[in-house]
PDB file of C-alpha atoms in Angstrom:
ATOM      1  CA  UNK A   1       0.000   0.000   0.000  1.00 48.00           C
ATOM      2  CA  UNK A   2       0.868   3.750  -0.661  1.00 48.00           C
ATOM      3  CA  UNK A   3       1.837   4.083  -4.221  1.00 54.00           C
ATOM      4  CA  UNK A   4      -1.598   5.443  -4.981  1.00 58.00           C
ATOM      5  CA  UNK A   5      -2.833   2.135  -7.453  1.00 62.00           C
ATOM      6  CA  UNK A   6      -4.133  -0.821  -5.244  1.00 66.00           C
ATOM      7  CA  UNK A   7      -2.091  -3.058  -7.419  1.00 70.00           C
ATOM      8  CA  UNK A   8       0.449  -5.961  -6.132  1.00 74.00           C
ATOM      9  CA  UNK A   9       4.223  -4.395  -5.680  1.00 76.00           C
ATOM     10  CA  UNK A  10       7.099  -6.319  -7.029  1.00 83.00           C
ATOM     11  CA  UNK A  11      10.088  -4.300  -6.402  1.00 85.00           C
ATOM     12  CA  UNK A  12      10.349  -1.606  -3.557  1.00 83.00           C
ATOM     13  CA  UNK A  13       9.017   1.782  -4.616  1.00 79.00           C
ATOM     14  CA  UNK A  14       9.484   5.173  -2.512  1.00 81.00           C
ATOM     15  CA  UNK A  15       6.355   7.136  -1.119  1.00 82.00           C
ATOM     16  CA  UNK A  16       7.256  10.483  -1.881  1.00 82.00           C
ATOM     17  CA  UNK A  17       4.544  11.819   0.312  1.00 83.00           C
ATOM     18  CA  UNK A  18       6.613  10.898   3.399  1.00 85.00           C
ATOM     19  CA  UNK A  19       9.489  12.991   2.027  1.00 85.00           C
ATOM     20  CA  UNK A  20       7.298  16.512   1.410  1.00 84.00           C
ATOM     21  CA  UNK A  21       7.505  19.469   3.318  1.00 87.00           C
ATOM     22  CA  UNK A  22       4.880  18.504   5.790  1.00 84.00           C
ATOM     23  CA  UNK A  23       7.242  15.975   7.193  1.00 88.00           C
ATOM     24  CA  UNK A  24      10.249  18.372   7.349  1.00 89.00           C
ATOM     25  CA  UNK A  25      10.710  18.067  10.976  1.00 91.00           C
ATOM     26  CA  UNK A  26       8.370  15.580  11.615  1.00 92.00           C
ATOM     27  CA  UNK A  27      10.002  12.858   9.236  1.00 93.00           C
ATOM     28  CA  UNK A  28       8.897   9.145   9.664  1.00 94.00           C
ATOM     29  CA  UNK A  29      11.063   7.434  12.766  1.00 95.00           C
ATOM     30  CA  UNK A  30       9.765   3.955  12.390  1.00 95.00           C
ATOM     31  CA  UNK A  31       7.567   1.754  10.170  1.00 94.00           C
ATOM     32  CA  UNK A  32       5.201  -1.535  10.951  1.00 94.00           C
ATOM     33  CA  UNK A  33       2.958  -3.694   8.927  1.00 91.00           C
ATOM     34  CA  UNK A  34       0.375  -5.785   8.917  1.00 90.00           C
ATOM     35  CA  UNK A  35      -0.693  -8.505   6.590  1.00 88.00           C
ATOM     36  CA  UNK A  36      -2.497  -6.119   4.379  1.00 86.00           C
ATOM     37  CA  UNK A  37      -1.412  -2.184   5.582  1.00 90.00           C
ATOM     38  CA  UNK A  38       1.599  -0.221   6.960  1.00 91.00           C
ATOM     39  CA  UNK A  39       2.201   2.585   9.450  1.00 94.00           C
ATOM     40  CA  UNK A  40       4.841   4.860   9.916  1.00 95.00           C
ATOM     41  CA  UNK A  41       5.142   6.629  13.308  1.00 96.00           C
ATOM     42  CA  UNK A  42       6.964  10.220  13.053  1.00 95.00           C
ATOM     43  CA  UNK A  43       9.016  12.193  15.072  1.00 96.00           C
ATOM     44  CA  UNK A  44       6.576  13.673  16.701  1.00 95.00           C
ATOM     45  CA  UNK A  45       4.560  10.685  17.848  1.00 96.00           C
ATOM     46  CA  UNK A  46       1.659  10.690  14.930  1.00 95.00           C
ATOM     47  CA  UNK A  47       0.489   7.701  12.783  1.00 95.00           C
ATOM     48  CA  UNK A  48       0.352   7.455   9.131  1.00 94.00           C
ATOM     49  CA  UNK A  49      -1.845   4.628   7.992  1.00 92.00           C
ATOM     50  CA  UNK A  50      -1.679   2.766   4.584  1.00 90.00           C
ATOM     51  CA  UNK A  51      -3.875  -0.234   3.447  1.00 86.00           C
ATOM     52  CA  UNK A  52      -6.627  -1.727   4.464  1.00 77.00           C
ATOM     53  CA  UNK A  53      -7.880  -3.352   7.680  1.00 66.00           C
ATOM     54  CA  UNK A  54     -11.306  -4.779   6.775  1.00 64.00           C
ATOM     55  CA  UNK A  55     -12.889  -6.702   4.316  1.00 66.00           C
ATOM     56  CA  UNK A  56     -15.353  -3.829   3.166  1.00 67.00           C
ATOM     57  CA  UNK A  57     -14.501  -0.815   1.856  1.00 69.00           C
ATOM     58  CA  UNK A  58     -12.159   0.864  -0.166  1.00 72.00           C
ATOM     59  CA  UNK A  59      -8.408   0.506   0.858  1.00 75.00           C
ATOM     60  CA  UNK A  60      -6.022   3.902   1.934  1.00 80.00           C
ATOM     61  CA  UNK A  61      -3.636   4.338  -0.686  1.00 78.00           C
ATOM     62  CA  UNK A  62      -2.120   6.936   0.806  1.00 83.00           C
ATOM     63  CA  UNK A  63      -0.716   7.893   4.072  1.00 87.00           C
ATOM     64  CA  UNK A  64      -3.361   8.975   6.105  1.00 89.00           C
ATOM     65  CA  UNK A  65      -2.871  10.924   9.279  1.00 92.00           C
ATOM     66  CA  UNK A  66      -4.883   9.148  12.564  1.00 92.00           C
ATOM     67  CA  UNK A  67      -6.140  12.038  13.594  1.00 88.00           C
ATOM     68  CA  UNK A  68      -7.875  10.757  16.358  1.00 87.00           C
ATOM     69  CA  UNK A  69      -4.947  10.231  18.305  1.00 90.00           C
ATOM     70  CA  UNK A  70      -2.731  13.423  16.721  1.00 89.00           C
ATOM     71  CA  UNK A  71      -5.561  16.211  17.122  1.00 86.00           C
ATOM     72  CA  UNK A  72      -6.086  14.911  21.249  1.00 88.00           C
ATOM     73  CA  UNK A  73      -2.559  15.297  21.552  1.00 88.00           C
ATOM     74  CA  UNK A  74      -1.750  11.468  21.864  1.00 92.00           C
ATOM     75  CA  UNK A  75       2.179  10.616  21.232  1.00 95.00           C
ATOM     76  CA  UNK A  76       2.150   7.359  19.896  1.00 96.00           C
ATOM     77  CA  UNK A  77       5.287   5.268  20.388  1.00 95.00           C
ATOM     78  CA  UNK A  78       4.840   1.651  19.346  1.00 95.00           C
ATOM     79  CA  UNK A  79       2.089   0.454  16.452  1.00 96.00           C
ATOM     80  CA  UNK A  80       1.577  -2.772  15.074  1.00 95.00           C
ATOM     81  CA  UNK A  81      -1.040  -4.411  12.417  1.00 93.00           C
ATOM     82  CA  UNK A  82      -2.608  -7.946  12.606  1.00 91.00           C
ATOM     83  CA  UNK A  83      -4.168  -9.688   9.827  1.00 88.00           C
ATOM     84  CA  UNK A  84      -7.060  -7.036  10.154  1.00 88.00           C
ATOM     85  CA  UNK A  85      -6.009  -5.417  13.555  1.00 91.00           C
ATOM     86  CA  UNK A  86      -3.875  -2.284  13.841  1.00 93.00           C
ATOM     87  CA  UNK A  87      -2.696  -1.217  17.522  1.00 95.00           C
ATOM     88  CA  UNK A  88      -1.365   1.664  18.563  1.00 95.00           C
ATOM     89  CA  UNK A  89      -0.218   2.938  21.910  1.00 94.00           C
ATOM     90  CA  UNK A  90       0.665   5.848  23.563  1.00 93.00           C
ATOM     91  CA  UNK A  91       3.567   7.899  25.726  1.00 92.00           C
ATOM     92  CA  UNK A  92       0.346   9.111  28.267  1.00 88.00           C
ATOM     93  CA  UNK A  93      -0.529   5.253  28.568  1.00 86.00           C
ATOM     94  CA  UNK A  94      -3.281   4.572  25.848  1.00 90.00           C
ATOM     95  CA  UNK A  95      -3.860   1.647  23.840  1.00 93.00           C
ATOM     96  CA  UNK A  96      -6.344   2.240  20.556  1.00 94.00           C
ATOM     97  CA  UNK A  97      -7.103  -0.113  18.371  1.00 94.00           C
ATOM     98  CA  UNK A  98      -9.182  -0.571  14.947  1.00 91.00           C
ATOM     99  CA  UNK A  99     -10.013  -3.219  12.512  1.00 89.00           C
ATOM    100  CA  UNK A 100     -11.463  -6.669  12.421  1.00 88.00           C
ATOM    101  CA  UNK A 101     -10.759  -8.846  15.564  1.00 85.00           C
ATOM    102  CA  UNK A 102     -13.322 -12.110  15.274  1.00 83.00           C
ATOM    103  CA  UNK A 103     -11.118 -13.692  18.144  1.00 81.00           C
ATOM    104  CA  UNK A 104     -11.644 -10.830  20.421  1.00 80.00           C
ATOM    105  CA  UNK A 105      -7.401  -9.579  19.472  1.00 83.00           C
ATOM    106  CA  UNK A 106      -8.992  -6.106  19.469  1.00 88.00           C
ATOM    107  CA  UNK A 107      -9.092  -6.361  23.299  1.00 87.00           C
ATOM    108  CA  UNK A 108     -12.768  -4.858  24.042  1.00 87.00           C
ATOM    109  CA  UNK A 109     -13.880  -7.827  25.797  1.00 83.00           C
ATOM    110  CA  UNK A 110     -15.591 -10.578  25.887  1.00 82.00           C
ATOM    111  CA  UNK A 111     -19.177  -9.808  24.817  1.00 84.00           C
ATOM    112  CA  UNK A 112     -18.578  -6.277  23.503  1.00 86.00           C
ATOM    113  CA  UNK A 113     -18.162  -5.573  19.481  1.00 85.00           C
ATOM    114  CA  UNK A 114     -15.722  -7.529  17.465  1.00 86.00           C
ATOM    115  CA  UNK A 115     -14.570  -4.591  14.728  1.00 87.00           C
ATOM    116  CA  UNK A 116     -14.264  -1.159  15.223  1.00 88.00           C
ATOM    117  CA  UNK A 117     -13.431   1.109  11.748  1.00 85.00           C
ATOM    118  CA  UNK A 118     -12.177   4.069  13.492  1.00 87.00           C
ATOM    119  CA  UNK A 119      -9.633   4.018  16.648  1.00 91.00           C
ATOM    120  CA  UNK A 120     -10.658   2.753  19.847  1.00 92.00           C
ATOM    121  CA  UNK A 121      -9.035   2.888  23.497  1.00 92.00           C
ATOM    122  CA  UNK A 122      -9.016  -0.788  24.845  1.00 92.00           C
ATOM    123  CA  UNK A 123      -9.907   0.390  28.576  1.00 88.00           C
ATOM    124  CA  UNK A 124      -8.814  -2.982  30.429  1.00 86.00           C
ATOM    125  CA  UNK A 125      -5.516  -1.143  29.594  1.00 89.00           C
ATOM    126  CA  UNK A 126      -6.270   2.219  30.551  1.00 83.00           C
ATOM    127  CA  UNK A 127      -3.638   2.277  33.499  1.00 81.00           C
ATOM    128  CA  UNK A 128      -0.941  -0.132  31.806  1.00 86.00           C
ATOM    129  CA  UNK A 129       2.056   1.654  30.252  1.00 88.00           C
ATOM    130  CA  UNK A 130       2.476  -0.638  27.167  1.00 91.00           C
ATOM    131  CA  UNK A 131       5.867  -0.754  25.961  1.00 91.00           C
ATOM    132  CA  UNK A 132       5.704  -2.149  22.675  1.00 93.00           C
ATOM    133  CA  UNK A 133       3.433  -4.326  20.898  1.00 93.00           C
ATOM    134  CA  UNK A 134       3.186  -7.195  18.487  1.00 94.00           C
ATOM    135  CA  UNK A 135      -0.458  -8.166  16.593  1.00 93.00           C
ATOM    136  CA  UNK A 136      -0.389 -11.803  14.891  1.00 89.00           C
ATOM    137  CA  UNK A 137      -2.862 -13.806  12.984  1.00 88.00           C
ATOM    138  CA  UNK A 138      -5.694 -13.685  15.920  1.00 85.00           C
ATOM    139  CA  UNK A 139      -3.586 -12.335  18.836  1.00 87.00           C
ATOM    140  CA  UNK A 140      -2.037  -9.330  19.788  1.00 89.00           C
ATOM    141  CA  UNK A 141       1.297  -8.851  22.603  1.00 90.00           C
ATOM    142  CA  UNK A 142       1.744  -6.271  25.009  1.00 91.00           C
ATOM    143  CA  UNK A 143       4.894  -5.758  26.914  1.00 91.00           C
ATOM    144  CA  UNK A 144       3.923  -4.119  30.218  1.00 90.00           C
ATOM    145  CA  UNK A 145       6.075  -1.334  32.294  1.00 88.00           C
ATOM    146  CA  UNK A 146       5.998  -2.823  35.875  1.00 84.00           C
ATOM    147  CA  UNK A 147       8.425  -0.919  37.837  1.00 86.00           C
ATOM    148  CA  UNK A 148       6.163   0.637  40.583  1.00 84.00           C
ATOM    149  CA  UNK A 149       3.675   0.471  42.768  1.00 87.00           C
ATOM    150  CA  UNK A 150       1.056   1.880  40.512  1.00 83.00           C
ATOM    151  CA  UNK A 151       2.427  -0.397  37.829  1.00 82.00           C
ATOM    152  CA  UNK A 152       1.756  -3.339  39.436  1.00 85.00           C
ATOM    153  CA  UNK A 153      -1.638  -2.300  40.657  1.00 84.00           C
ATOM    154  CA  UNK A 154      -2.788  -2.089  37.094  1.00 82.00           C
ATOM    155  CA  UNK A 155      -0.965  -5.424  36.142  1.00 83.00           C
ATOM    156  CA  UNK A 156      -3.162  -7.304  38.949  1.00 84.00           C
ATOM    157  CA  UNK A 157      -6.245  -6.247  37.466  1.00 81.00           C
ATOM    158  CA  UNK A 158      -5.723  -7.857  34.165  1.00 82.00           C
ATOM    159  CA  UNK A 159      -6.449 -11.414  33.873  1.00 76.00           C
ATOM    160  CA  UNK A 160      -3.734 -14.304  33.624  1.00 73.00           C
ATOM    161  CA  UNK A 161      -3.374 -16.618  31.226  1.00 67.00           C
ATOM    162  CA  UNK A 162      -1.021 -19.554  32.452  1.00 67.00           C
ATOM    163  CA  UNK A 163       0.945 -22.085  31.080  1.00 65.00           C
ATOM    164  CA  UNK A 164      -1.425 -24.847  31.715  1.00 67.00           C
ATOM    165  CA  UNK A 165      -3.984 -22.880  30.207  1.00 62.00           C
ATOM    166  CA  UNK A 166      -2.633 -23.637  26.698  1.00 60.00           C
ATOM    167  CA  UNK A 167      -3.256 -26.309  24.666  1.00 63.00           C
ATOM    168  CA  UNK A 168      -0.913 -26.799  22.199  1.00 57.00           C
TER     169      UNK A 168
END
């Protein structure tokens, strides 16, 4: 995704949006992707999305500011896409997420809606300071700060999955 034509790519090709004047001193600082879209996270902590995260509607060809999180002054420091999940998360401790999560990877809990097309903040982490994140094919991985007190109280109010949990 980005080149403008939703065609397949077979050679790398340069998105000369991310090289204009409007990202001058807020140039791109990291990229991520997900099966079908890519996101590049400036300077200054905003998300450019690419792609498409659901299975209707027309895809984003081009980089497309979030401005959900950049106009409420979110700095967003770690993103990641799924096979139709895209996380993002934040310096002030918020986790948003969008896209198509039939196995509940979208993290709104059990019984509440499965897809979401615009970002939304996954509130069972309200008080966690993700780290960094990783979606999959039907999961998503947060690493958690826990070097407090406060920390730790938000860590004991998510639930545990262990070992002998999994079936493998």
């Amino acid at each position: 995704p980005g080149p403008g034509v939703q065609a397949d790519e077979y050679s790398p090709r340069l998105i000369s949006t991310l090289r204009g004047p409007l990202f001058a001193s807020n140039y791109p600082v990291r990229a991520e992707a997900g099966s079908s879209c890519s996101m590049v996270i400036t300077k200054q902590g905003h998300v450019y999305y690419m792609g498409k995260h659901r299975q209707v509607g027309e895809a984003t060809m081009r980089p497309a500011l979030i401005d959900a999180l950049a106009n409420n002054a979110h700095v967003v420091t770690s993103a990641s896409g799924g096979a139709q999940t895209v996380f993002c998360t934040t310096k002030n401790a918020a986790t948003v997420s969008w896209g198509k999560g039939d196995t509940g990877e979208l993290g709104y809990g059990r019984g509440n809606q499965k897809s979401s097309a615009q970002p939304k903040f996954v509130e069972k982490l309200d008080a966690c300071m993700v780290t960094d994140l990783a979606c999959g094919y039907g999961h998503t991985l947060f690493l958690i700060k826990g070097d407090d007190a406060e920390d730790k109280k938000a860590i004991k109010k998510l639930t545990q999955l262990e070992t002998d949990q999994v079936t493998l």
